[in-house]
PDB file of C-alpha atoms and ligand atoms in Angstrom:
ATOM      1  CA  MET K   1       0.000   0.000   0.000  1.00 95.00           C
ATOM      2  CA  ASN K   2       1.325   3.435  -0.930  1.00 97.00           C
ATOM      3  CA  ILE K   3      -0.756   6.381   0.228  1.00 98.00           C
ATOM      4  CA  LEU K   4      -0.430  10.086   0.885  1.00 98.00           C
ATOM      5  CA  LEU K   5      -1.966  11.798   3.881  1.00 98.00           C
ATOM      6  CA  VAL K   6      -2.544  15.438   3.004  1.00 98.00           C
ATOM      7  CA  GLY K   7      -3.808  18.229   5.217  1.00 96.00           C
ATOM      8  CA  PRO K   8      -2.682  21.356   7.019  1.00 94.00           C
ATOM      9  CA  PRO K   9      -0.386  21.088  10.034  1.00 91.00           C
ATOM     10  CA  GLY K  10      -2.291  19.681  13.006  1.00 87.00           C
ATOM     11  CA  ALA K  11      -4.892  17.887  10.880  1.00 92.00           C
ATOM     12  CA  GLY K  12      -3.915  14.573  12.449  1.00 92.00           C
ATOM     13  CA  LYS K  13      -1.787  13.142   9.628  1.00 95.00           C
ATOM     14  CA  GLY K  14       0.954  11.909  11.965  1.00 93.00           C
ATOM     15  CA  THR K  15      -1.507  10.361  14.415  1.00 91.00           C
ATOM     16  CA  GLN K  16      -3.363   8.505  11.675  1.00 96.00           C
ATOM     17  CA  ALA K  17      -0.143   7.464   9.950  1.00 96.00           C
ATOM     18  CA  LYS K  18       1.137   5.814  13.131  1.00 93.00           C
ATOM     19  CA  ILE K  19      -2.089   3.801  13.530  1.00 94.00           C
ATOM     20  CA  LEU K  20      -2.066   2.737   9.866  1.00 96.00           C
ATOM     21  CA  GLU K  21       1.634   1.864   9.962  1.00 94.00           C
ATOM     22  CA  ASP K  22       0.950  -0.870  12.529  1.00 89.00           C
ATOM     23  CA  ARG K  23      -2.180  -2.186  10.867  1.00 93.00           C
ATOM     24  CA  TYR K  24      -0.964  -2.237   7.271  1.00 93.00           C
ATOM     25  CA  HIS K  25       2.754  -2.901   7.799  1.00 90.00           C
ATOM     26  CA  ALA K  26       3.571   0.107   5.659  1.00 95.00           C
ATOM     27  CA  LYS K  27       6.319   2.534   6.613  1.00 96.00           C
ATOM     28  CA  HIS K  28       5.317   5.937   7.979  1.00 97.00           C
ATOM     29  CA  ILE K  29       7.508   8.548   6.323  1.00 98.00           C
ATOM     30  CA  ALA K  30       7.185  12.062   7.723  1.00 97.00           C
ATOM     31  CA  THR K  31       9.456  14.591   6.052  1.00 97.00           C
ATOM     32  CA  GLY K  32       8.981  16.976   9.017  1.00 96.00           C
ATOM     33  CA  ASP K  33      10.447  14.297  11.342  1.00 95.00           C
ATOM     34  CA  MET K  34      13.287  13.652   8.908  1.00 97.00           C
ATOM     35  CA  LEU K  35      14.114  17.352   8.797  1.00 97.00           C
ATOM     36  CA  ARG K  36      13.943  17.673  12.598  1.00 96.00           C
ATOM     37  CA  ALA K  37      16.432  14.773  12.837  1.00 96.00           C
ATOM     38  CA  GLU K  38      18.755  16.635  10.450  1.00 97.00           C
ATOM     39  CA  VAL K  39      18.428  19.777  12.587  1.00 97.00           C
ATOM     40  CA  ALA K  40      19.100  17.800  15.788  1.00 95.00           C
ATOM     41  CA  GLY K  41      22.131  16.177  14.155  1.00 97.00           C
ATOM     42  CA  GLY K  42      23.515  19.528  13.014  1.00 97.00           C
ATOM     43  CA  THR K  43      23.936  18.246   9.441  1.00 97.00           C
ATOM     44  CA  PRO K  44      24.347  20.650   6.489  1.00 95.00           C
ATOM     45  CA  ILE K  45      20.686  20.049   5.532  1.00 95.00           C
ATOM     46  CA  GLY K  46      19.638  20.670   9.133  1.00 96.00           C
ATOM     47  CA  LEU K  47      21.612  23.897   9.311  1.00 95.00           C
ATOM     48  CA  GLU K  48      19.990  25.143   6.129  1.00 94.00           C
ATOM     49  CA  ALA K  49      16.476  24.015   7.085  1.00 96.00           C
ATOM     50  CA  LYS K  50      16.241  25.222  10.681  1.00 96.00           C
ATOM     51  CA  ALA K  51      15.573  28.913  10.127  1.00 95.00           C
ATOM     52  CA  VAL K  52      13.051  28.164   7.381  1.00 96.00           C
ATOM     53  CA  MET K  53      11.192  25.671   9.584  1.00 96.00           C
ATOM     54  CA  ASP K  54      11.216  27.973  12.601  1.00 94.00           C
ATOM     55  CA  ALA K  55       9.654  30.671  10.421  1.00 94.00           C
ATOM     56  CA  GLY K  56       6.844  28.327   9.317  1.00 93.00           C
ATOM     57  CA  GLN K  57       7.953  28.321   5.682  1.00 95.00           C
ATOM     58  CA  LEU K  58       8.735  25.465   3.333  1.00 97.00           C
ATOM     59  CA  VAL K  59      12.226  24.062   2.906  1.00 98.00           C
ATOM     60  CA  SER K  60      13.417  24.020  -0.732  1.00 97.00           C
ATOM     61  CA  ASP K  61      12.029  21.436  -3.141  1.00 98.00           C
ATOM     62  CA  ASP K  62      15.546  20.510  -4.077  1.00 97.00           C
ATOM     63  CA  ILE K  63      16.455  19.362  -0.570  1.00 97.00           C
ATOM     64  CA  LEU K  64      13.152  17.599   0.007  1.00 97.00           C
ATOM     65  CA  ILE K  65      13.151  15.728  -3.281  1.00 97.00           C
ATOM     66  CA  ARG K  66      16.708  14.480  -2.755  1.00 96.00           C
ATOM     67  CA  MET K  67      15.941  13.490   0.833  1.00 96.00           C
ATOM     68  CA  LEU K  68      12.783  11.610  -0.095  1.00 97.00           C
ATOM     69  CA  GLY K  69      14.391   9.907  -3.097  1.00 96.00           C
ATOM     70  CA  ALA K  70      17.085   8.469  -0.811  1.00 96.00           C
ATOM     71  CA  ARG K  71      14.489   7.406   1.769  1.00 96.00           C
ATOM     72  CA  LEU K  72      12.222   5.613  -0.713  1.00 95.00           C
ATOM     73  CA  ALA K  73      15.170   3.597  -1.974  1.00 94.00           C
ATOM     74  CA  GLN K  74      15.637   2.002   1.444  1.00 95.00           C
ATOM     75  CA  PRO K  75      14.404  -1.591   1.861  1.00 94.00           C
ATOM     76  CA  ASP K  76      11.923  -0.825   4.671  1.00 94.00           C
ATOM     77  CA  CYS K  77       9.759   1.071   2.163  1.00 93.00           C
ATOM     78  CA  ALA K  78       9.444  -1.927  -0.160  1.00 89.00           C
ATOM     79  CA  HIS K  79       6.207  -3.199   1.444  1.00 87.00           C
ATOM     80  CA  GLY K  80       4.506   0.140   1.230  1.00 93.00           C
ATOM     81  CA  MET K  81       4.505   3.582   2.714  1.00 96.00           C
ATOM     82  CA  ILE K  82       2.339   6.225   4.248  1.00 98.00           C
ATOM     83  CA  LEU K  83       3.695   9.611   3.243  1.00 98.00           C
ATOM     84  CA  ASP K  84       2.983  12.375   5.726  1.00 97.00           C
ATOM     85  CA  GLY K  85       4.018  15.921   4.820  1.00 97.00           C
ATOM     86  CA  PHE K  86       5.299  15.142   1.335  1.00 98.00           C
ATOM     87  CA  PRO K  87       4.576  16.297  -1.323  1.00 98.00           C
ATOM     88  CA  ARG K  88       3.935  19.874  -0.208  1.00 97.00           C
ATOM     89  CA  THR K  89       4.341  21.582  -3.585  1.00 97.00           C
ATOM     90  CA  VAL K  90       3.495  20.783  -7.210  1.00 96.00           C
ATOM     91  CA  PRO K  91       7.182  20.178  -8.154  1.00 97.00           C
ATOM     92  CA  GLN K  92       7.392  17.702  -5.237  1.00 98.00           C
ATOM     93  CA  ALA K  93       4.240  15.917  -6.465  1.00 97.00           C
ATOM     94  CA  GLU K  94       5.728  15.637  -9.950  1.00 97.00           C
ATOM     95  CA  ALA K  95       9.036  14.365  -8.556  1.00 98.00           C
ATOM     96  CA  LEU K  96       7.217  11.768  -6.437  1.00 98.00           C
ATOM     97  CA  ASN K  97       5.409  10.542  -9.530  1.00 96.00           C
ATOM     98  CA  ASP K  98       8.750  10.025 -11.284  1.00 97.00           C
ATOM     99  CA  LEU K  99      10.328   8.347  -8.250  1.00 96.00           C
ATOM    100  CA  LEU K 100       7.428   5.908  -7.908  1.00 96.00           C
ATOM    101  CA  ALA K 101       7.279   5.157 -11.619  1.00 96.00           C
ATOM    102  CA  ALA K 102      11.032   4.504 -11.706  1.00 94.00           C
ATOM    103  CA  SER K 103      10.623   1.856  -8.992  1.00 93.00           C
ATOM    104  CA  HIS K 104       7.410   0.382 -10.518  1.00 94.00           C
ATOM    105  CA  ARG K 105       5.230   1.600  -7.670  1.00 95.00           C
ATOM    106  CA  HIS K 106       2.022   3.591  -7.709  1.00 95.00           C
ATOM    107  CA  LEU K 107      -0.182   5.485  -5.277  1.00 97.00           C
ATOM    108  CA  ASP K 108      -3.355   3.748  -4.088  1.00 97.00           C
ATOM    109  CA  ALA K 109      -4.967   6.842  -2.604  1.00 98.00           C
ATOM    110  CA  VAL K 110      -4.449  10.449  -1.595  1.00 98.00           C
ATOM    111  CA  ILE K 111      -6.364  11.034   1.624  1.00 98.00           C
ATOM    112  CA  VAL K 112      -7.107  14.649   2.445  1.00 98.00           C
ATOM    113  CA  LEU K 113      -7.971  15.627   6.023  1.00 97.00           C
ATOM    114  CA  GLU K 114     -10.078  18.787   5.987  1.00 95.00           C
ATOM    115  CA  VAL K 115     -10.064  20.964   9.086  1.00 92.00           C
ATOM    116  CA  ASP K 116     -11.165  24.292  10.505  1.00 90.00           C
ATOM    117  CA  GLU K 117      -8.172  26.660  10.617  1.00 88.00           C
ATOM    118  CA  GLU K 118      -9.008  28.404  13.900  1.00 86.00           C
ATOM    119  CA  ALA K 119      -9.516  25.078  15.664  1.00 87.00           C
ATOM    120  CA  LEU K 120      -6.146  24.026  14.278  1.00 88.00           C
ATOM    121  CA  VAL K 121      -4.320  26.950  15.823  1.00 89.00           C
ATOM    122  CA  ALA K 122      -5.626  25.848  19.243  1.00 86.00           C
ATOM    123  CA  ARG K 123      -4.872  22.208  18.491  1.00 85.00           C
ATOM    124  CA  ILE K 124      -1.282  22.806  17.436  1.00 88.00           C
ATOM    125  CA  SER K 125      -0.372  25.475  19.955  1.00 88.00           C
ATOM    126  CA  GLY K 126      -1.217  23.093  22.827  1.00 91.00           C
ATOM    127  CA  ARG K 127       1.014  20.249  21.637  1.00 90.00           C
ATOM    128  CA  PHE K 128       4.004  19.160  23.700  1.00 95.00           C
ATOM    129  CA  ALA K 129       6.050  15.990  24.043  1.00 95.00           C
ATOM    130  CA  CYS K 130       8.115  14.138  26.615  1.00 97.00           C
ATOM    131  CA  ALA K 131      11.780  15.071  26.209  1.00 96.00           C
ATOM    132  CA  GLN K 132      12.849  11.543  27.199  1.00 97.00           C
ATOM    133  CA  CYS K 133      10.554   9.095  25.360  1.00 96.00           C
ATOM    134  CA  GLY K 134       8.845  11.383  22.833  1.00 92.00           C
ATOM    135  CA  ALA K 135       5.264  10.578  23.978  1.00 93.00           C
ATOM    136  CA  GLY K 136       2.920  13.239  22.590  1.00 91.00           C
ATOM    137  CA  TYR K 137       0.446  15.256  24.694  1.00 93.00           C
ATOM    138  CA  HIS K 138      -1.879  18.241  24.414  1.00 92.00           C
ATOM    139  CA  ARG K 139      -2.587  20.824  27.128  1.00 92.00           C
ATOM    140  CA  SER K 140      -6.378  20.669  26.643  1.00 89.00           C
ATOM    141  CA  PHE K 141      -7.176  17.480  24.739  1.00 85.00           C
ATOM    142  CA  HIS K 142      -4.615  14.990  26.053  1.00 90.00           C
ATOM    143  CA  PRO K 143      -2.819  16.210  29.183  1.00 95.00           C
ATOM    144  CA  THR K 144      -0.556  13.985  31.282  1.00 97.00           C
ATOM    145  CA  ALA K 145      -2.488  12.105  34.008  1.00 97.00           C
ATOM    146  CA  LYS K 146      -0.294  13.735  36.670  1.00 97.00           C
ATOM    147  CA  ASP K 147       0.714  17.322  36.080  1.00 96.00           C
ATOM    148  CA  GLY K 148       4.311  17.583  34.835  1.00 97.00           C
ATOM    149  CA  VAL K 149       4.959  13.813  34.741  1.00 98.00           C
ATOM    150  CA  CYS K 150       5.096  11.737  31.563  1.00 98.00           C
ATOM    151  CA  ASP K 151       2.503   8.903  31.665  1.00 97.00           C
ATOM    152  CA  LYS K 152       4.797   6.573  29.746  1.00 97.00           C
ATOM    153  CA  CYS K 153       8.264   7.003  31.305  1.00 98.00           C
ATOM    154  CA  GLY K 154       7.805   9.225  34.373  1.00 97.00           C
ATOM    155  CA  SER K 155      10.105  11.955  33.067  1.00 98.00           C
ATOM    156  CA  HIS K 156       9.557  15.540  34.241  1.00 98.00           C
ATOM    157  CA  GLU K 157      11.015  17.122  31.118  1.00 97.00           C
ATOM    158  CA  PHE K 158       8.898  18.198  28.186  1.00 97.00           C
ATOM    159  CA  THR K 159       9.558  19.958  24.897  1.00 95.00           C
ATOM    160  CA  GLN K 160       7.494  21.938  22.439  1.00 93.00           C
ATOM    161  CA  ARG K 161       8.356  22.293  18.761  1.00 90.00           C
ATOM    162  CA  PRO K 162       9.671  25.808  18.072  1.00 89.00           C
ATOM    163  CA  ASP K 163       7.172  26.109  15.208  1.00 90.00           C
ATOM    164  CA  ASP K 164       4.151  25.117  17.345  1.00 90.00           C
ATOM    165  CA  ASN K 165       3.229  28.633  18.472  1.00 89.00           C
ATOM    166  CA  PRO K 166       0.203  30.602  17.212  1.00 89.00           C
ATOM    167  CA  ALA K 167       2.089  33.109  15.008  1.00 91.00           C
ATOM    168  CA  VAL K 168       4.164  30.447  13.250  1.00 92.00           C
ATOM    169  CA  VAL K 169       1.171  28.098  13.004  1.00 91.00           C
ATOM    170  CA  ARG K 170      -0.689  30.795  11.059  1.00 92.00           C
ATOM    171  CA  ARG K 171       2.247  31.072   8.659  1.00 94.00           C
ATOM    172  CA  ARG K 172       2.341  27.273   8.257  1.00 94.00           C
ATOM    173  CA  LEU K 173      -1.388  27.301   7.482  1.00 94.00           C
ATOM    174  CA  ALA K 174      -0.825  30.001   4.847  1.00 95.00           C
ATOM    175  CA  ALA K 175       1.972  27.905   3.314  1.00 95.00           C
ATOM    176  CA  TYR K 176      -0.474  24.995   3.137  1.00 96.00           C
ATOM    177  CA  ARG K 177      -3.167  27.085   1.458  1.00 95.00           C
ATOM    178  CA  GLU K 178      -0.823  28.753  -1.009  1.00 97.00           C
ATOM    179  CA  GLN K 179       1.722  26.038  -1.831  1.00 96.00           C
ATOM    180  CA  THR K 180       0.326  22.647  -0.819  1.00 97.00           C
ATOM    181  CA  ALA K 181      -3.402  22.827  -1.649  1.00 96.00           C
ATOM    182  CA  PRO K 182      -2.469  23.329  -5.339  1.00 96.00           C
ATOM    183  CA  ILE K 183      -1.203  19.722  -5.468  1.00 97.00           C
ATOM    184  CA  LEU K 184      -4.778  18.472  -5.121  1.00 97.00           C
ATOM    185  CA  PRO K 185      -5.897  19.091  -8.744  1.00 96.00           C
ATOM    186  CA  PHE K 186      -2.823  17.073  -9.830  1.00 94.00           C
ATOM    187  CA  TYR K 187      -4.147  14.054  -7.913  1.00 97.00           C
ATOM    188  CA  THR K 188      -7.837  14.707  -8.597  1.00 97.00           C
ATOM    189  CA  ALA K 189      -7.028  14.471 -12.307  1.00 96.00           C
ATOM    190  CA  ARG K 190      -5.638  11.003 -11.567  1.00 95.00           C
ATOM    191  CA  GLY K 191      -8.770   9.947  -9.640  1.00 96.00           C
ATOM    192  CA  LEU K 192      -6.862   9.442  -6.383  1.00 98.00           C
ATOM    193  CA  VAL K 193      -8.316  12.052  -4.018  1.00 98.00           C
ATOM    194  CA  HIS K 194     -10.567  11.113  -1.061  1.00 98.00           C
ATOM    195  CA  THR K 195     -11.553  13.886   1.321  1.00 98.00           C
ATOM    196  CA  LEU K 196     -12.442  13.357   4.980  1.00 97.00           C
ATOM    197  CA  ASP K 197     -13.512  15.478   7.936  1.00 96.00           C
ATOM    198  CA  GLY K 198     -10.297  15.736   9.945  1.00 94.00           C
ATOM    199  CA  MET K 199     -12.144  17.361  12.860  1.00 91.00           C
ATOM    200  CA  ALA K 200     -14.049  14.132  13.576  1.00 93.00           C
ATOM    201  CA  PRO K 201     -12.890  11.996  16.536  1.00 91.00           C
ATOM    202  CA  MET K 202      -9.624  10.186  15.877  1.00 91.00           C
ATOM    203  CA  GLU K 203     -11.174   6.671  15.782  1.00 95.00           C
ATOM    204  CA  GLN K 204     -13.809   7.838  13.318  1.00 97.00           C
ATOM    205  CA  VAL K 205     -11.160   9.288  10.997  1.00 97.00           C
ATOM    206  CA  THR K 206      -9.244   5.993  11.149  1.00 97.00           C
ATOM    207  CA  ALA K 207     -12.426   4.042  10.326  1.00 97.00           C
ATOM    208  CA  GLU K 208     -13.116   6.325   7.348  1.00 97.00           C
ATOM    209  CA  ILE K 209      -9.576   5.906   6.049  1.00 97.00           C
ATOM    210  CA  GLU K 210      -9.877   2.124   6.344  1.00 96.00           C
ATOM    211  CA  LYS K 211     -13.157   2.248   4.424  1.00 97.00           C
ATOM    212  CA  ILE K 212     -11.450   4.164   1.618  1.00 97.00           C
ATOM    213  CA  LEU K 213      -8.562   1.714   1.584  1.00 97.00           C
ATOM    214  CA  ARG K 214     -11.009  -1.208   1.206  1.00 96.00           C
ATOM    215  CA  GLN K 215     -12.746   0.666  -1.631  1.00 95.00           C
ATOM    216  CA  VAL K 216      -9.468   1.041  -3.505  1.00 96.00           C
ATOM    217  CA  GLY K 217      -8.625  -2.620  -2.948  1.00 93.00           C
ATOM    218  CA  VAL K 218      -6.123  -2.366  -0.098  1.00 93.00           C
ATOM    219  CA  ALA K 219      -6.781  -4.905   2.650  1.00 86.00           C
ATOM    220  CA  ALA K 220      -5.139  -4.869   6.067  1.00 82.00           C
ATOM    221  CA  PRO K 221      -2.868  -7.894   6.484  1.00 78.00           C
ATOM    222  CA  ALA K 222      -4.448 -10.543   8.776  1.00 74.00           C
TER     223      ALA K 222
HETATM  224  P1  AMP F 301       5.640  19.006   9.701  1.00 69.89           P
HETATM  225  O1  AMP F 301       6.234  18.242  10.837  1.00 69.89           O
HETATM  226  O2  AMP F 301       5.157  18.109   8.587  1.00 69.89           O
HETATM  227  O3  AMP F 301       4.602  20.001  10.128  1.00 69.89           O
HETATM  228  O4  AMP F 301       6.848  19.840   9.042  1.00 69.89           O
HETATM  229  C1  AMP F 301       7.546  20.811   9.798  1.00 69.89           C
HETATM  230  C2  AMP F 301       8.263  21.775   8.866  1.00 69.89           C
HETATM  231  O5  AMP F 301       9.217  21.048   8.080  1.00 69.89           O
HETATM  232  C3  AMP F 301       7.385  22.475   7.840  1.00 69.89           C
HETATM  233  O6  AMP F 301       6.740  23.617   8.376  1.00 69.89           O
HETATM  234  C4  AMP F 301       8.409  22.826   6.770  1.00 69.89           C
HETATM  235  O7  AMP F 301       9.217  23.922   7.164  1.00 69.89           O
HETATM  236  C5  AMP F 301       9.303  21.595   6.774  1.00 69.89           C
HETATM  237  N1  AMP F 301       8.837  20.553   5.825  1.00 69.89           N
HETATM  238  C6  AMP F 301       8.375  19.302   6.109  1.00 69.89           C
HETATM  239  N2  AMP F 301       8.051  18.636   4.993  1.00 69.89           N
HETATM  240  C7  AMP F 301       8.312  19.488   3.959  1.00 69.89           C
HETATM  241  C8  AMP F 301       8.157  19.396   2.543  1.00 69.89           C
HETATM  242  N3  AMP F 301       7.663  18.280   1.967  1.00 69.89           N
HETATM  243  N4  AMP F 301       8.524  20.473   1.802  1.00 69.89           N
HETATM  244  C9  AMP F 301       9.027  21.586   2.370  1.00 69.89           C
HETATM  245  N5  AMP F 301       9.175  21.746   3.691  1.00 69.89           N
HETATM  246  C10 AMP F 301       8.824  20.713   4.488  1.00 69.89           C
END
C-alpha cells in the first residue's frame, strides 16, 4: 500500500499514519520528522532548514526531493509507505510521480484531512512531548495524568516544537493554502483524491480511512 496523507499542520496526519503503519505494515515517512532529525544532528541540511522551519515556511524542493528519493530507496519502504508531509508543492508531487514510476510503484490513494483553521491553531499550539521518550500530549485534549509527569516514562522534562506557536502556526497554514493545496488538482485528475472530515474523533477518521482503503482494494494484512 502506498498512500499520501494530506492536510494542514495539526490535521492529524501523523496520528493517523502511526495507527495505519501498525495495521498495514507500511512505513510511515514524515518529512517533518526527517528534517527535525537533520536539525538535531547539526547536518548541512539541518543547518539550512532550521531557520526556514522555525519561520513556518517550506524548505526548498531541491532538498526535500533528494531526501525523499534516498528514503524511498531504502528496503523498509518496499512493502509500502504512508507519506505524511510530502509532497507539499506541485514540483514535489511531480518528482514523487517520477520516483514511484522509476521503482514500478504507484499510489493507491491520496487522503485529504479537511479541518477548521481556527480550531487548528488551538490544536497545534497546545502540543508538547516528553523530552525523554517522545510521547505526545496536548494541554487541553490529552494532558498527562499527573501534572508535569510523563505517563509513559515518568520523566519531568517536556519539549514543544519551536514552530508550534500561534504566530508560526498561522504562517504554516498560509503555506499549506498557497503552496500545498495546489497539489490536489494534480491528484484529482488522476482519480486518487478522497476527502475526509479531519475534525471528527480520531477513531472515526481511522475508520473512514480504512473504508477508503477497502474501496481502492487495499486490505489490512491478517
Ligand atoms: P511538519 O512536521 O510536517 O509540520 O513539518 C515541519 C516543517 O518542516 C514544515 O513547516 C516545513 O518547514 C518543513 N517541511 C516538512 N516537509 C516538507 C516538505 N515536503 N517540503 C518543504 N518543507 C517541508
